[in-house]
Each structure stands twice: as structure tokens, then as C-alpha cells.
GROMACS .gro file of C-alpha atoms in nm:
model
  240
    1UNK     CA    1  11.268  11.329  11.068
    2UNK     CA    2  11.083  11.329  10.729
    3UNK     CA    3  10.815  11.557  10.878
    4UNK     CA    4  11.081  11.801  11.053
    5UNK     CA    5  11.288  11.817  10.726
    6UNK     CA    6  10.973  11.940  10.538
    7UNK     CA    7  10.813  12.180  10.807
    8UNK     CA    8  10.981  12.341  11.097
    9UNK     CA    9  10.712  12.280  11.334
   10UNK     CA   10  10.653  12.127  11.660
   11UNK     CA   11  10.615  11.747  11.644
   12UNK     CA   12  10.435  11.523  11.865
   13UNK     CA   13  10.503  11.132  11.815
   14UNK     CA   14  10.251  10.944  11.984
   15UNK     CA   15  10.285  10.593  12.140
   16UNK     CA   16   9.968  10.412  12.192
   17UNK     CA   17   9.961  10.224  12.529
   18UNK     CA   18   9.594  10.121  12.511
   19UNK     CA   19   9.586   9.725  12.482
   20UNK     CA   20   9.290   9.722  12.275
   21UNK     CA   21   9.441   9.923  11.997
   22UNK     CA   22   9.625   9.762  11.703
   23UNK     CA   23   9.894  10.020  11.743
   24UNK     CA   24   9.958   9.934  12.092
   25UNK     CA   25  10.332   9.911  12.186
   26UNK     CA   26  10.513   9.771  12.482
   27UNK     CA   27  10.670  10.005  12.749
   28UNK     CA   28  11.010   9.910  12.600
   29UNK     CA   29  10.904   9.999  12.245
   30UNK     CA   30  10.784  10.325  12.374
   31UNK     CA   31  11.107  10.389  12.552
   32UNK     CA   32  11.299  10.312  12.229
   33UNK     CA   33  11.079  10.535  12.027
   34UNK     CA   34  11.114  10.808  12.279
   35UNK     CA   35  11.487  10.790  12.283
   36UNK     CA   36  11.490  10.801  11.901
   37UNK     CA   37  11.269  11.107  11.888
   38UNK     CA   38  11.521  11.281  12.126
   39UNK     CA   39  11.812  11.212  11.922
   40UNK     CA   40  11.659  11.318  11.596
   41UNK     CA   41  11.528  11.641  11.740
   42UNK     CA   42  11.877  11.704  11.874
   43UNK     CA   43  12.043  11.624  11.531
   44UNK     CA   44  11.807  11.851  11.349
   45UNK     CA   45  11.774  12.122  11.600
   46UNK     CA   46  11.405  12.112  11.582
   47UNK     CA   47  11.128  12.054  11.863
   48UNK     CA   48  10.980  11.719  11.913
   49UNK     CA   49  10.828  11.545  12.207
   50UNK     CA   50  10.704  11.189  12.238
   51UNK     CA   51  10.349  11.130  12.388
   52UNK     CA   52  10.198  10.835  12.556
   53UNK     CA   53   9.848  10.763  12.465
   54UNK     CA   54   9.612  10.627  12.732
   55UNK     CA   55   9.237  10.543  12.739
   56UNK     CA   56   9.046  10.531  13.063
   57UNK     CA   57   9.368  10.406  13.235
   58UNK     CA   58   9.447  10.365  13.596
   59UNK     CA   59   9.628  10.671  13.736
   60UNK     CA   60   9.922  10.476  13.890
   61UNK     CA   61   9.979  10.311  13.557
   62UNK     CA   62   9.991  10.641  13.352
   63UNK     CA   63  10.245  10.781  13.591
   64UNK     CA   64  10.453  10.448  13.599
   65UNK     CA   65  10.452  10.381  13.231
   66UNK     CA   66  10.574  10.752  13.138
   67UNK     CA   67  10.843  10.703  13.410
   68UNK     CA   68  10.978  10.379  13.289
   69UNK     CA   69  10.958  10.491  12.909
   70UNK     CA   70  11.111  10.823  12.992
   71UNK     CA   71  10.819  10.994  12.821
   72UNK     CA   72  10.703  11.339  12.954
   73UNK     CA   73  10.356  11.396  12.800
   74UNK     CA   74  10.034  11.182  12.870
   75UNK     CA   75   9.776  11.225  12.634
   76UNK     CA   76   9.445  11.134  12.810
   77UNK     CA   77   9.147  10.975  12.602
   78UNK     CA   78   8.845  10.891  12.806
   79UNK     CA   79   8.529  11.043  12.962
   80UNK     CA   80   8.528  11.393  13.095
   81UNK     CA   81   8.453  11.238  13.446
   82UNK     CA   82   8.767  11.026  13.427
   83UNK     CA   83   8.987  11.320  13.289
   84UNK     CA   84   8.864  11.522  13.587
   85UNK     CA   85   8.952  11.242  13.821
   86UNK     CA   86   9.303  11.225  13.660
   87UNK     CA   87   9.373  11.610  13.642
   88UNK     CA   88   9.259  11.663  13.997
   89UNK     CA   89   9.527  11.428  14.134
   90UNK     CA   90   9.828  11.545  13.908
   91UNK     CA   91   9.944  11.771  14.167
   92UNK     CA   92  10.120  11.459  14.301
   93UNK     CA   93  10.274  11.384  13.968
   94UNK     CA   94  10.627  11.476  13.909
   95UNK     CA   95  10.685  11.825  13.770
   96UNK     CA   96  10.842  11.687  13.447
   97UNK     CA   97  10.513  11.508  13.339
   98UNK     CA   98  10.291  11.711  13.134
   99UNK     CA   99   9.947  11.618  12.990
  100UNK     CA  100   9.745  11.662  12.675
  101UNK     CA  101   9.349  11.629  12.671
  102UNK     CA  102   9.128  11.470  12.408
  103UNK     CA  103   8.791  11.619  12.377
  104UNK     CA  104   8.507  11.453  12.161
  105UNK     CA  105   8.334  11.770  11.993
  106UNK     CA  106   7.979  11.682  12.113
  107UNK     CA  107   8.084  11.599  12.489
  108UNK     CA  108   8.274  11.920  12.529
  109UNK     CA  109   8.004  12.146  12.384
  110UNK     CA  110   7.744  11.969  12.598
  111UNK     CA  111   7.964  12.014  12.911
  112UNK     CA  112   8.127  12.347  12.908
  113UNK     CA  113   8.222  12.348  13.284
  114UNK     CA  114   8.428  12.046  13.246
  115UNK     CA  115   8.616  12.131  12.922
  116UNK     CA  116   8.798  12.385  13.133
  117UNK     CA  117   8.935  12.153  13.386
  118UNK     CA  118   9.297  12.188  13.454
  119UNK     CA  119   9.512  12.014  13.734
  120UNK     CA  120   9.478  12.104  14.088
  121UNK     CA  121   9.802  12.327  14.056
  122UNK     CA  122   9.647  12.509  13.755
  123UNK     CA  123   9.902  12.359  13.472
  124UNK     CA  124   9.735  12.396  13.146
  125UNK     CA  125   9.759  12.095  12.889
  126UNK     CA  126  10.028  12.106  12.617
  127UNK     CA  127   9.749  12.087  12.363
  128UNK     CA  128   9.389  11.967  12.338
  129UNK     CA  129   9.300  11.726  12.068
  130UNK     CA  130   8.954  11.722  11.916
  131UNK     CA  131   8.867  11.357  11.816
  132UNK     CA  132   8.535  11.192  11.796
  133UNK     CA  133   8.672  10.844  11.848
  134UNK     CA  134   8.945  10.663  12.038
  135UNK     CA  135   9.220  10.714  11.796
  136UNK     CA  136   9.041  10.496  11.536
  137UNK     CA  137   9.026  10.724  11.251
  138UNK     CA  138   8.665  10.813  11.306
  139UNK     CA  139   8.578  11.121  11.114
  140UNK     CA  140   8.350  11.416  11.215
  141UNK     CA  141   8.151  11.694  11.029
  142UNK     CA  142   8.410  11.994  11.040
  143UNK     CA  143   8.150  12.221  10.892
  144UNK     CA  144   7.943  12.195  11.206
  145UNK     CA  145   8.243  12.241  11.438
  146UNK     CA  146   8.297  12.561  11.633
  147UNK     CA  147   8.614  12.575  11.825
  148UNK     CA  148   8.486  12.831  12.054
  149UNK     CA  149   8.169  12.645  12.156
  150UNK     CA  150   8.385  12.319  12.203
  151UNK     CA  151   8.714  12.473  12.352
  152UNK     CA  152   8.603  12.821  12.493
  153UNK     CA  153   8.725  13.158  12.429
  154UNK     CA  154   9.108  13.080  12.506
  155UNK     CA  155   9.190  12.723  12.403
  156UNK     CA  156   9.555  12.736  12.380
  157UNK     CA  157   9.726  12.490  12.129
  158UNK     CA  158   9.467  12.273  11.973
  159UNK     CA  159   9.450  11.999  11.715
  160UNK     CA  160   9.203  11.800  11.511
  161UNK     CA  161   9.190  11.438  11.444
  162UNK     CA  162   8.960  11.182  11.288
  163UNK     CA  163   9.008  11.016  10.951
  164UNK     CA  164   9.256  11.280  10.813
  165UNK     CA  165   9.457  11.197  10.508
  166UNK     CA  166   9.616  11.369  10.223
  167UNK     CA  167   9.270  11.402  10.039
  168UNK     CA  168   9.093  11.577  10.298
  169UNK     CA  169   9.328  11.769  10.539
  170UNK     CA  170   9.322  12.077  10.354
  171UNK     CA  171   8.949  12.103  10.379
  172UNK     CA  172   8.958  12.035  10.755
  173UNK     CA  173   9.209  12.295  10.827
  174UNK     CA  174   9.041  12.558  10.624
  175UNK     CA  175   8.694  12.483  10.773
  176UNK     CA  176   8.806  12.450  11.140
  177UNK     CA  177   9.121  12.704  11.127
  178UNK     CA  178   9.284  12.451  11.347
  179UNK     CA  179   9.642  12.526  11.424
  180UNK     CA  180   9.757  12.161  11.430
  181UNK     CA  181   9.640  11.808  11.297
  182UNK     CA  182   9.674  11.449  11.424
  183UNK     CA  183   9.717  11.181  11.167
  184UNK     CA  184   9.760  10.789  11.196
  185UNK     CA  185   9.544  10.594  10.984
  186UNK     CA  186   9.571  10.829  10.680
  187UNK     CA  187   9.932  10.754  10.629
  188UNK     CA  188   9.946  10.389  10.716
  189UNK     CA  189   9.958  10.056  10.557
  190UNK     CA  190   9.940   9.718  10.730
  191UNK     CA  191  10.257   9.546  10.820
  192UNK     CA  192  10.183   9.271  10.562
  193UNK     CA  193  10.225   9.498  10.283
  194UNK     CA  194   9.855   9.568  10.203
  195UNK     CA  195   9.736   9.919  10.171
  196UNK     CA  196   9.466  10.070  10.378
  197UNK     CA  197   9.143  10.207  10.203
  198UNK     CA  198   9.233  10.459   9.952
  199UNK     CA  199   9.032  10.735  10.147
  200UNK     CA  200   9.268  10.669  10.438
  201UNK     CA  201   8.970  10.633  10.677
  202UNK     CA  202   8.973  10.405  10.979
  203UNK     CA  203   8.777  10.057  10.948
  204UNK     CA  204   8.788   9.729  11.124
  205UNK     CA  205   8.864   9.572  10.796
  206UNK     CA  206   9.129   9.793  10.688
  207UNK     CA  207   9.387   9.589  10.866
  208UNK     CA  208   9.378   9.223  10.753
  209UNK     CA  209   9.405   8.938  10.987
  210UNK     CA  210   9.539   8.605  10.895
  211UNK     CA  211   9.509   8.283  11.102
  212UNK     CA  212   9.396   8.499  11.392
  213UNK     CA  213   9.678   8.741  11.383
  214UNK     CA  214   9.635   9.113  11.381
  215UNK     CA  215   9.900   9.298  11.190
  216UNK     CA  216  10.013   9.620  11.330
  217UNK     CA  217   9.989   9.905  11.083
  218UNK     CA  218  10.302  10.093  10.990
  219UNK     CA  219  10.368  10.433  10.863
  220UNK     CA  220  10.395  10.442  10.459
  221UNK     CA  221  10.657  10.694  10.348
  222UNK     CA  222  10.443  10.784  10.027
  223UNK     CA  223  10.151  10.847  10.205
  224UNK     CA  224  10.332  11.058  10.458
  225UNK     CA  225  10.484  11.266  10.189
  226UNK     CA  226  10.135  11.323  10.013
  227UNK     CA  227   9.994  11.421  10.352
  228UNK     CA  228  10.293  11.671  10.414
  229UNK     CA  229  10.238  11.820  10.061
  230UNK     CA  230   9.880  11.876  10.167
  231UNK     CA  231  10.008  12.049  10.496
  232UNK     CA  232  10.248  12.268  10.323
  233UNK     CA  233   9.982  12.374  10.074
  234UNK     CA  234   9.747  12.504  10.357
  235UNK     CA  235   9.993  12.583  10.644
  236UNK     CA  236  10.313  12.673  10.480
  237UNK     CA  237  10.538  12.754  10.780
  238UNK     CA  238  10.269  12.855  11.004
  239UNK     CA  239  10.202  12.523  11.223
  240UNK     CA  240  10.273  12.543  11.564
   0.00000   0.00000   0.00000
């Protein structure tokens, strides 16, 4: 709601279903988040969708989780071979289930034939996310990034991710000309109240552990507002 009151843009709210992530949520939590997103979008009259995030996941579980959580977009992290396997089988998926691809800059540039893979019935992705890691806040050198080399001549909607925060997102967008961005660690604090590193970059030590307990991070309103200020300065109302 904070984002959509500041920027009239398409918003994608991610629910991480990868069990090795500190942000992993249960299917029940994902269902509740998806319901809240639909309610807020209807109230504000602005577009928003919930995305289930998977990493090298079994195809049947991707389909089942999205069905049980009432989420209609699956974001696919993993090797290009795994993505090809999943996408080739999507002709058997329900028509309401869309997908988003995640490409590592180096991997996609090295294997251009696989970056253009679509489903068997030719459905394009909702968007393509350029992320050098697995949603862990790992940055990459935007100055060496060529969207045409990585994405091809007709990429559709694409976004960048990887260690973005209020202090660097303006430069990242200006250098890459990305029409959208993905942020998590750069607007988070630990649930025990401790802030992440001021840089906003991901780190194994950024989230404290006490007595073996791993604290799930949460979004920090002040950091989110600072990030939105930066986006307004570079995008204005131009974001997709």
C-alpha cells in the first residue's frame, strides 16, 4: 500500500517458498499475503500481483503451492537447464498460472539460445529478473551489463536485483536503463529490531542468530520510504 500510494506502478509482492531462505514463508502465510495484496489493490484501484518464488523446485510442488496459496505467478530461480525443463512442461499447467524467469547475467549471456526459452504453448514470462544470486542480495557490476546481450533484442518487461538499496538504486537504473527493480534486503531489518548493514547489502551476518534461532527479516518503513524517494527521483511515473 505504501508503494502504490507513492507510485502508480505495477507492484509484484514476492513470497519466498525456498526452505533455505531466511524469508521463507509457509503456504498458509503465502495465501494470507496474497489475499491481503488483492484486497489492497482493489481498494486503491492499482495493479498488484503476488509471486511465489521457487529455486530448483519440483514441478509438481510449484503447481500445488500456487494452487493452495491462490497465487497466479511463479518466479523460477535455478539453472537454465532446470528452467527449460519446467517451461517445456507448462503446457499442462492451468491457464491462470503465469511465470517469471530469473537469469544470472553471466549465464544468460553465455547461453543465448536458452535465454529465449518459453513454454511449449509460447507463453512469454510476465517479466524477466536479472539477479546474480538467489535472492540473497548479491550485487553485480551494472556498468558491465548489456541488456541486449543478456536478454536479446525483444526482452519484454525486465527488472534488476542484487543488493539494491536507497543509496545505489538511482545509479543502477541510470546505468542499465532497467524498467523495473526488485528489492528485499535493502529495505529490511531483523525481526529482533537490529538494522541490517547501512549499505543494505546482503550478508550472512546481517541477520543475527541467538541460541540457534534465525530471525526472519521484516520490511522497515523508514528504509522503504527512502528507497521510494530514490525511485521517484529516477523514474517519476515511468515505472511499469
